[in-house]
Amino acid sequence: MVLKLGGSVITEKDRPETLDGPALDRAADALAGADRSRDLVVVHGGGSFGHHRADEHGVGVESGTGDAAAAFAVHGAMTTLNRFVLDRLHDRGVPALPVHPLSAAARGAGGELTLPLAQVATMLTESFVPVLHGDVVATAGEGVTVLSGDEIVVRVATDLGADRVGLCSTAPGVLDGDGEVVSRVSSLDDAALGGSDATDVTGGMAGKVRTLLSLDAPAQVFGIDGLGAFLAGESPGTLVD
Amino acid sequence: MVLKLGGSVITEKDRPETLDGPALDRAADALAGADRSRDLVVVHGGGSFGHHRADEHGVGVESGTGDAAAAFAVHGAMTTLNRFVLDRLHDRGVPALPVHPLSAAARGAGGELTLPLAQVATMLTESFVPVLHGDVVATAGEGVTVLSGDEIVVRVATDLGADRVGLCSTAPGVLDGDGEVVSRVSSLDDAALGGSDATDVTGGMAGKVRTLLSLDAPAQVFGIDGLGAFLAGESPGTLVD
């Protein structure tokens, strides 16, 4: 099972490098209550940690920087957030271990991602909970570029054969034109239902839905209220498959 | 070129988690003055950071721990030391990036190490200086075990085809029975010259010499006084080949 914790769920999106402590506590509580007999990989986004620093230094998914100090500023913001997540999980007895993508991954000149996962697979067999995150990654011809949490989710779910993928977002699911949660999305046409009065969320969500549709595993999109249910095997929010 | 900075060179060995700041400054100065046209990978040991925490939690190369908090305590001590090293290098304009082995490596049940190096190779092509370190690593059947900086040096030098390996240690080279630096060691018999009045250094050094002899690349063992010369292509201390 692969769980993505949206960066804007666990941070305050509008304030640089500000944790949403109560939300992270709730997420950590839910993870502490999950059935430990199932393998779980957690991936979190950057929220106001990663995005702020990346914007500041002009680093994106396609355009990079060769400035090591800039790369390290973005990476350091992400590892700080990762440390907050790990601390909350350890406080609750969740055997979480960090996996920093900068230390493991590389991108070729054509954009192709190398992300070997023997470390994650071994952590799982040893009953740990690997916690990955959006990061910067060394990229041929670009210095470092941004590697998004969503891209990591897809790679981990695909390469490790996840049964189920969960996306915990700020919205309670994929919304229709009336702002109601759609129970199931099976094509991009369904996902285009979202109204234009919520373009940010909808725009971001449409991209996420496209990505989730490309997975073999069924995916569930839900808000933090649905996290416990998802971890218990239920189907909160929207099923994307 | 692969350079190992001994943990006991850059930390105060007898005091838990205490940096030897002046020694690290000297090492960073030497690295800042090095010819940047040659690829350089730096690996540092744990010194009083890693070893202290590892002993405290009973984690070794062969016997591990399944306790994530213990694993994270050892890893955290090492990443703290790594952060000190990176900060000193960035202060001097060395484009260093961290590579944490826990995030990249795994050990199988037979002890075999998986350590993919596309991230290091890509950092090198992008003119960064990857900085690795001794760490804990997920290990089948053991939770996590210790992965030594020396084992990392061998793997990186072998897999990336290093021309030259440098080992910056507390001793000015491999010593003979009179405490004098031997200029060249070509077999373990030569290395056994060290007197019994220095068993610690000799014991540790004998193991290192055995490892260095197994490399294809020539290796140089020297003290911090020799670091600048090594980086300039000279042959301080002892040549092991």
XYZ file of C-alpha atoms in Angstrom, chain B residues 1-229:
229
model
C 39.001 10.140 -7.359
C 37.546 8.862 -4.110
C 38.606 10.467 -0.834
C 37.839 8.967 2.541
C 37.940 11.395 5.449
C 38.430 9.282 8.540
C 35.792 9.812 11.197
C 38.452 10.209 13.848
C 40.145 12.924 11.780
C 37.130 15.236 11.715
C 35.652 14.446 15.147
C 37.009 14.207 18.666
C 37.044 10.483 19.040
C 36.734 10.342 22.823
C 33.860 12.797 23.258
C 30.427 11.745 21.962
C 29.197 13.775 19.025
C 31.960 16.348 19.148
C 33.312 17.803 15.961
C 37.006 18.526 15.553
C 36.199 21.876 13.977
C 39.751 23.009 13.215
C 40.546 19.678 11.526
C 37.356 19.821 9.462
C 38.194 23.408 8.484
C 41.608 22.276 7.306
C 40.097 19.435 5.300
C 37.514 21.774 3.757
C 40.245 24.297 2.883
C 42.200 21.583 1.108
C 39.112 20.426 -0.805
C 38.308 24.024 -1.795
C 41.824 24.338 -3.234
C 41.630 21.130 -5.273
C 41.604 21.009 -9.060
C 37.890 20.985 -9.917
C 38.350 19.420 -13.336
C 38.686 15.957 -11.788
C 35.663 14.069 -10.484
C 35.786 13.764 -6.726
C 33.658 11.675 -4.373
C 34.069 12.233 -0.631
C 33.172 9.583 1.950
C 33.468 10.336 5.641
C 33.419 8.016 8.614
C 31.350 8.243 11.759
C 33.953 9.099 14.370
C 32.411 10.046 17.686
C 29.015 10.631 16.040
C 28.201 7.284 14.481
C 30.187 4.919 16.687
C 28.888 6.296 19.959
C 25.238 5.940 18.971
C 25.799 2.583 17.312
C 27.430 1.195 20.463
C 24.668 2.643 22.612
C 22.054 0.768 20.585
C 24.091 -2.378 19.993
C 24.131 -1.992 16.223
C 27.107 -3.361 14.327
C 28.112 -4.498 10.865
C 26.814 -8.010 11.488
C 24.186 -7.615 14.192
C 21.377 -5.189 13.592
C 18.341 -3.673 15.243
C 14.689 -3.732 14.254
C 14.039 -0.685 16.420
C 13.341 2.217 14.074
C 14.013 4.815 16.761
C 17.457 3.285 17.457
C 18.182 3.107 13.729
C 17.138 6.713 13.346
C 19.309 7.780 16.301
C 22.422 6.362 14.628
C 21.410 7.662 11.212
C 20.553 11.083 12.657
C 23.963 11.377 14.323
C 25.601 10.592 10.983
C 23.470 13.035 9.012
C 24.261 15.710 11.594
C 27.971 15.131 11.018
C 27.349 15.076 7.254
C 25.582 18.413 7.565
C 28.617 19.907 9.325
C 30.854 18.650 6.517
C 28.543 20.029 3.815
C 28.212 23.405 5.514
C 31.995 23.829 5.720
C 32.336 22.845 2.065
C 29.545 25.188 0.914
C 31.135 28.025 2.916
C 34.159 27.583 0.663
C 32.255 27.237 -2.589
C 32.687 23.475 -2.959
C 29.498 22.251 -4.724
C 28.874 19.364 -2.343
C 25.643 17.360 -2.221
C 24.749 14.736 0.394
C 24.176 11.067 -0.418
C 22.857 9.201 2.609
C 23.474 5.462 2.229
C 20.347 4.497 4.243
C 18.322 6.103 1.445
C 20.087 4.166 -1.290
C 21.522 0.868 -0.104
C 20.329 -2.504 1.156
C 21.994 -5.677 2.350
C 20.765 -9.170 1.558
C 20.604 -12.053 4.022
C 24.041 -13.244 2.889
C 25.573 -9.840 3.619
C 25.785 -8.798 -0.039
C 25.486 -5.056 -0.487
C 23.230 -3.380 -3.062
C 24.352 0.210 -3.576
C 23.161 1.656 -6.891
C 25.281 4.645 -7.911
C 23.429 6.410 -10.724
C 22.807 9.350 -8.381
C 26.541 9.681 -7.630
C 27.508 9.295 -11.302
C 24.972 11.933 -12.365
C 26.117 14.342 -9.646
C 29.672 13.944 -10.985
C 28.667 14.653 -14.589
C 26.892 17.755 -13.277
C 30.100 18.916 -11.520
C 28.829 18.347 -7.984
C 30.883 16.713 -5.240
C 28.853 13.847 -3.725
C 29.525 13.385 -0.010
C 28.659 9.947 1.402
C 29.193 8.615 4.899
C 29.103 5.573 7.109
C 25.480 4.869 7.993
C 22.954 2.219 8.904
C 21.412 0.229 6.076
C 18.297 -1.965 5.836
C 19.427 -5.595 6.018
C 17.353 -8.709 5.360
C 16.798 -10.561 8.627
C 18.568 -7.959 10.787
C 16.550 -4.752 10.602
C 19.344 -2.300 9.998
C 23.091 -2.899 10.336
C 26.107 -0.608 10.129
C 27.559 0.140 6.706
C 31.101 1.434 7.159
C 32.604 4.300 5.263
C 35.417 1.943 4.208
C 32.969 -0.475 2.565
C 31.384 2.459 0.729
C 34.802 3.626 -0.501
C 35.526 0.203 -1.981
C 32.152 -0.027 -3.672
C 32.237 3.485 -5.114
C 35.860 3.162 -6.284
C 35.152 -0.197 -7.918
C 31.789 0.552 -9.516
C 32.700 4.006 -10.794
C 36.201 2.989 -11.853
C 38.184 5.405 -9.687
C 41.749 6.155 -10.817
C 42.904 6.925 -7.334
C 41.748 6.427 -3.757
C 42.878 8.523 -0.810
C 42.484 7.657 2.841
C 42.983 10.627 5.145
C 43.609 9.144 8.589
C 44.870 10.237 11.999
C 48.248 8.657 11.211
C 50.523 10.215 8.554
C 50.579 6.865 6.705
C 51.134 3.175 7.385
C 53.762 2.946 10.114
C 56.580 0.461 10.581
C 57.715 -1.005 13.908
C 59.634 2.162 14.692
C 56.647 4.407 14.049
C 58.073 5.609 10.753
C 55.890 6.013 7.666
C 56.382 3.238 5.111
C 56.456 4.729 1.626
C 54.888 1.746 -0.103
C 52.909 -1.348 0.878
C 52.237 -4.063 -1.676
C 51.212 -6.957 0.558
C 49.771 -7.594 3.978
C 53.228 -8.704 5.170
C 54.478 -5.163 4.683
C 51.518 -3.827 6.631
C 52.211 -6.127 9.574
C 55.300 -4.108 10.374
C 53.456 -1.884 12.846
C 54.598 -2.282 16.464
C 52.425 -3.719 19.210
C 52.620 -0.461 21.151
C 50.118 1.009 18.756
C 47.710 -1.889 18.414
C 44.615 0.249 17.945
C 45.892 2.181 15.015
C 47.741 -0.813 13.628
C 44.746 -3.109 13.988
C 42.446 -0.670 12.284
C 45.108 0.154 9.729
C 45.819 -3.495 8.894
C 42.171 -3.971 8.024
C 42.169 -0.845 5.914
C 45.348 -1.890 4.119
C 43.835 -5.305 3.341
C 40.818 -3.544 1.856
C 42.906 -1.074 -0.138
C 45.084 -3.882 -1.536
C 41.933 -5.460 -2.994
C 41.206 -2.382 -5.101
C 42.237 -2.026 -8.725
C 43.086 1.619 -8.176
C 46.233 2.691 -6.324
C 45.497 4.059 -2.867
C 47.339 6.545 -0.737
C 47.155 6.644 3.079
C 48.105 9.960 4.660
C 47.355 12.343 7.515
C 45.575 15.655 7.244
C 48.912 17.366 6.539
C 49.069 15.360 3.326
C 45.538 16.038 2.079
C 46.399 19.052 -0.054
C 49.284 17.170 -1.665
